[in-house]
Short mmCIF file of C-alpha atoms in Angstrom, two decimals:
data_model
loop_
_atom_site.label_atom_id
_atom_site.label_comp_id
_atom_site.label_asym_id
_atom_site.label_seq_id
_atom_site.Cartn_x
_atom_site.Cartn_y
_atom_site.Cartn_z
CA UNK A 30 -21.60 114.92 124.45
CA UNK A 31 -22.28 110.96 124.99
CA UNK A 32 -19.99 108.79 123.34
CA UNK A 33 -17.29 105.75 123.77
CA UNK A 34 -14.31 107.92 122.38
CA UNK A 35 -12.68 111.17 122.60
CA UNK A 36 -13.05 114.34 121.03
CA UNK A 37 -10.57 115.85 118.64
CA UNK A 38 -9.54 119.36 117.45
CA UNK A 39 -9.99 120.17 114.02
CA UNK A 40 -8.27 121.84 111.56
CA UNK A 41 -9.49 123.46 108.15
CA UNK A 42 -8.31 124.91 104.96
CA UNK A 43 -10.44 127.92 104.75
CA UNK A 44 -12.99 129.52 106.79
CA UNK A 45 -16.96 130.54 105.43
CA UNK A 46 -18.65 133.41 106.91
CA UNK A 47 -20.90 132.43 110.11
CA UNK A 48 -21.40 133.39 113.19
CA UNK A 49 -18.90 133.24 115.81
CA UNK A 50 -18.26 130.45 118.38
CA UNK A 51 -16.47 130.59 121.68
CA UNK A 52 -16.41 127.11 121.99
CA UNK A 53 -13.22 125.30 124.01
CA UNK A 54 -10.65 123.08 121.48
CA UNK A 55 -10.39 119.88 122.55
CA UNK A 56 -7.48 117.37 121.65
CA UNK A 57 -7.23 113.94 122.08
CA UNK A 58 -4.76 111.47 121.46
CA UNK A 59 -5.80 110.61 117.81
CA UNK A 60 -4.39 114.20 116.86
CA UNK A 61 -6.33 116.86 114.46
CA UNK A 62 -9.39 115.81 112.35
CA UNK A 63 -9.32 117.28 109.09
CA UNK A 64 -12.99 119.15 107.98
CA UNK A 65 -14.68 119.59 104.97
CA UNK A 66 -13.40 122.59 102.66
CA UNK A 67 -15.15 125.75 104.31
CA UNK A 68 -15.93 124.54 107.44
CA UNK A 69 -15.51 126.48 110.44
CA UNK A 70 -13.62 124.79 113.23
CA UNK A 71 -15.07 126.44 116.05
CA UNK A 72 -18.36 125.26 115.28
CA UNK A 73 -17.32 121.55 114.85
CA UNK A 74 -16.86 118.97 117.65
CA UNK A 75 -15.84 114.95 116.90
CA UNK A 76 -17.38 111.48 118.77
CA UNK A 77 -14.83 108.89 118.18
CA UNK A 78 -16.30 105.45 118.83
CA UNK A 79 -13.61 102.75 118.28
CA UNK A 80 -10.00 103.03 119.37
CA UNK A 81 -7.72 104.98 116.91
CA UNK A 82 -5.60 102.31 115.07
CA UNK A 83 -1.43 102.12 115.93
CA UNK A 84 -0.43 101.81 111.91
CA UNK A 85 2.36 104.27 111.17
CA UNK A 86 1.63 107.60 110.27
CA UNK A 87 2.14 108.57 106.30
CA UNK A 88 1.22 110.43 103.01
CA UNK A 89 -0.03 108.98 99.74
CA UNK A 90 3.31 108.54 97.42
CA UNK A 91 3.99 110.63 94.99
CA UNK A 92 5.81 108.80 92.85
CA UNK A 93 5.22 108.09 89.14
CA UNK A 94 4.56 104.34 88.29
CA UNK A 95 7.45 102.94 86.66
CA UNK A 96 5.46 99.93 84.78
CA UNK A 97 3.28 101.14 81.87
CA UNK A 98 0.04 100.11 82.03
CA UNK A 99 -2.77 99.08 79.42
CA UNK A 100 -6.27 98.67 80.02
CA UNK A 101 -6.69 94.55 80.96
CA UNK A 102 -3.03 94.66 81.70
CA UNK A 103 -3.63 94.88 85.15
CA UNK A 104 -7.37 94.27 85.85
CA UNK A 105 -7.01 90.57 86.50
CA UNK A 106 -3.22 90.46 87.66
CA UNK A 107 -2.63 88.14 90.42
CA UNK A 108 0.89 89.43 91.00
CA UNK A 109 -0.59 92.64 92.36
CA UNK A 110 0.10 93.05 96.33
CA UNK A 111 -1.14 96.01 98.55
CA UNK A 112 1.69 97.58 101.03
CA UNK A 113 3.00 100.24 102.96
CA UNK A 114 -0.20 101.10 104.51
CA UNK A 115 -0.03 104.09 106.06
CA UNK A 116 -2.72 105.71 108.59
CA UNK A 117 -3.33 109.23 107.71
CA UNK A 118 -5.50 110.43 110.55
CA UNK A 119 -9.57 111.47 110.96
CA UNK A 120 -11.36 112.92 108.27
CA UNK A 121 -15.03 114.47 108.36
CA UNK A 122 -17.01 113.11 105.50
CA UNK A 123 -19.16 115.44 103.12
CA UNK A 124 -22.23 113.77 103.13
CA UNK A 125 -24.94 114.97 106.11
CA UNK A 126 -26.43 112.05 107.78
CA UNK A 127 -29.09 113.91 109.90
CA UNK A 128 -29.70 117.34 110.84
CA UNK A 129 -32.03 118.88 113.50
CA UNK A 130 -33.01 122.77 113.82
CA UNK A 131 -35.27 124.82 116.49
CA UNK A 132 -35.33 127.89 118.46
CA UNK A 133 -33.42 128.74 121.73
CA UNK A 134 -33.60 128.21 124.69
CA UNK A 135 -33.61 124.68 123.80
CA UNK A 136 -31.18 121.42 123.55
CA UNK A 137 -30.92 119.97 120.38
CA UNK A 138 -30.19 116.21 120.15
CA UNK A 139 -29.01 113.49 117.46
CA UNK A 140 -29.23 110.18 119.08
CA UNK A 141 -30.08 107.16 116.44
CA UNK A 142 -27.71 104.69 114.51
CA UNK A 143 -26.72 104.74 111.15
CA UNK A 144 -24.91 102.39 108.97
CA UNK A 145 -21.97 103.83 107.03
CA UNK A 146 -20.20 102.64 104.50
CA UNK A 147 -16.55 102.25 103.99
CA UNK A 148 -15.12 103.32 101.26
CA UNK A 149 -12.06 102.79 98.76
CA UNK A 150 -10.07 103.96 95.42
CA UNK A 151 -7.28 102.90 93.93
CA UNK A 152 -4.77 104.15 90.49
CA UNK A 153 -5.07 100.82 89.18
CA UNK A 154 -7.68 98.18 89.41
CA UNK A 155 -7.18 95.74 91.90
CA UNK A 156 -9.47 93.36 93.59
CA UNK A 157 -11.23 94.80 97.14
CA UNK A 158 -10.11 92.13 99.04
CA UNK A 159 -6.65 92.51 98.86
CA UNK A 160 -7.15 95.96 99.88
CA UNK A 161 -9.14 94.87 103.20
CA UNK A 162 -6.68 92.15 103.82
CA UNK A 163 -3.87 94.77 104.55
CA UNK A 164 -5.92 97.78 105.54
CA UNK A 165 -7.67 95.57 108.40
CA UNK A 166 -11.24 96.07 107.68
CA UNK A 167 -13.64 95.48 104.85
CA UNK A 168 -13.77 98.10 102.13
CA UNK A 169 -16.96 97.16 101.02
CA UNK A 170 -19.37 96.79 104.18
CA UNK A 171 -20.78 99.21 106.35
CA UNK A 172 -20.57 99.83 110.14
CA UNK A 173 -23.39 100.76 112.42
CA UNK A 174 -22.28 103.97 114.58
CA UNK A 175 -24.63 105.43 116.99
CA UNK A 176 -25.20 109.46 117.05
CA UNK A 177 -24.90 111.30 120.20
CA UNK A 178 -24.71 114.74 119.70
CA UNK A 179 -26.20 117.73 121.33
CA UNK A 180 -26.07 121.58 121.20
CA UNK A 181 -27.89 123.97 123.42
CA UNK A 182 -29.18 127.10 121.75
CA UNK A 183 -28.80 130.34 123.39
CA UNK A 184 -32.38 132.22 124.11
CA UNK A 185 -33.32 134.47 121.12
CA UNK A 186 -31.31 132.33 118.51
CA UNK A 187 -32.48 129.66 116.26
CA UNK A 188 -29.77 126.64 116.16
CA UNK A 189 -28.99 124.22 113.83
CA UNK A 190 -27.04 120.49 114.48
CA UNK A 191 -25.98 118.32 111.89
CA UNK A 192 -24.13 115.04 111.85
CA UNK A 193 -21.92 113.66 108.97
CA UNK A 194 -19.24 110.68 109.34
CA UNK A 195 -16.01 110.53 110.89
CA UNK A 196 -13.59 108.31 109.44
CA UNK A 197 -9.94 106.63 109.75
CA UNK A 198 -8.46 107.64 106.59
CA UNK A 199 -5.28 105.00 105.31
CA UNK A 200 -3.10 105.26 102.26
CA UNK A 201 -1.36 102.43 100.52
CA UNK A 202 0.91 101.71 97.82
CA UNK A 203 0.48 98.76 94.59
CA UNK A 204 3.21 96.69 93.76
CA UNK A 205 3.41 94.02 91.00
CA UNK A 206 5.99 90.97 91.39
CA UNK A 207 5.75 90.18 87.93
CA UNK A 208 7.80 93.09 86.97
CA UNK A 209 10.63 92.89 89.53
CA UNK A 210 8.51 93.99 92.29
CA UNK A 211 8.22 97.24 91.06
CA UNK A 212 5.49 99.88 92.58
CA UNK A 213 2.59 100.20 89.69
CA UNK A 214 0.30 102.55 91.86
CA UNK A 215 -1.30 103.78 95.25
CA UNK A 216 -4.57 103.82 96.91
CA UNK A 217 -6.63 105.15 100.13
CA UNK A 218 -9.62 103.65 101.87
CA UNK A 219 -11.72 105.09 104.68
CA UNK A 220 -13.16 103.19 107.74
CA UNK A 221 -16.24 104.92 109.68
CA UNK A 222 -15.23 105.51 113.42
CA UNK A 223 -17.90 107.83 114.55
CA UNK A 224 -19.31 111.21 114.07
CA UNK A 225 -18.57 114.79 113.45
CA UNK A 226 -21.02 117.48 114.40
CA UNK A 227 -21.42 120.84 113.07
CA UNK A 228 -23.54 123.11 115.65
CA UNK A 229 -24.30 126.92 115.24
CA UNK A 230 -27.04 129.31 115.78
CA UNK A 231 -28.21 133.14 114.52
#
């Protein structure tokens, strides 16, 4: 598979019925990649096209907000700040961006450029630019990534090759300086960095 970045080993919370694969597991410095629920790990490979971030690793905050929120009190609160940004690893998106199929023996390929949007969410209303400033990328922009996946379909089989976006996932906390620097919520943001490929034959 062509690409600028490294390949990564994947983990999935559960497996679905499907043909077995003896494809090798490939590990990169970026660590494990989360797959969509029900994915078969042996069918997936990753093409990371940008360097991995150097932010601290971390998980979402689990504490409860200590400042009561009512509609409108946070919407225009200029005292809100995004802090404690943590890198949570790679995650494969669930929205398929391309697919090719065909009978073996043949090699299926996906090679084209796609504009993939960043995504973000927050438990309280906060301007997107405040999140962008702290996570290091615009959470409202798109990034163009070039697909470069291939899968050789065995003779006598019918093969499938799908492409999904690969994101870097970040978590962050939101504080209000108006109430003695209290935590008021949290959020997450995803930045497209390459593609996940799902391939199988039957």
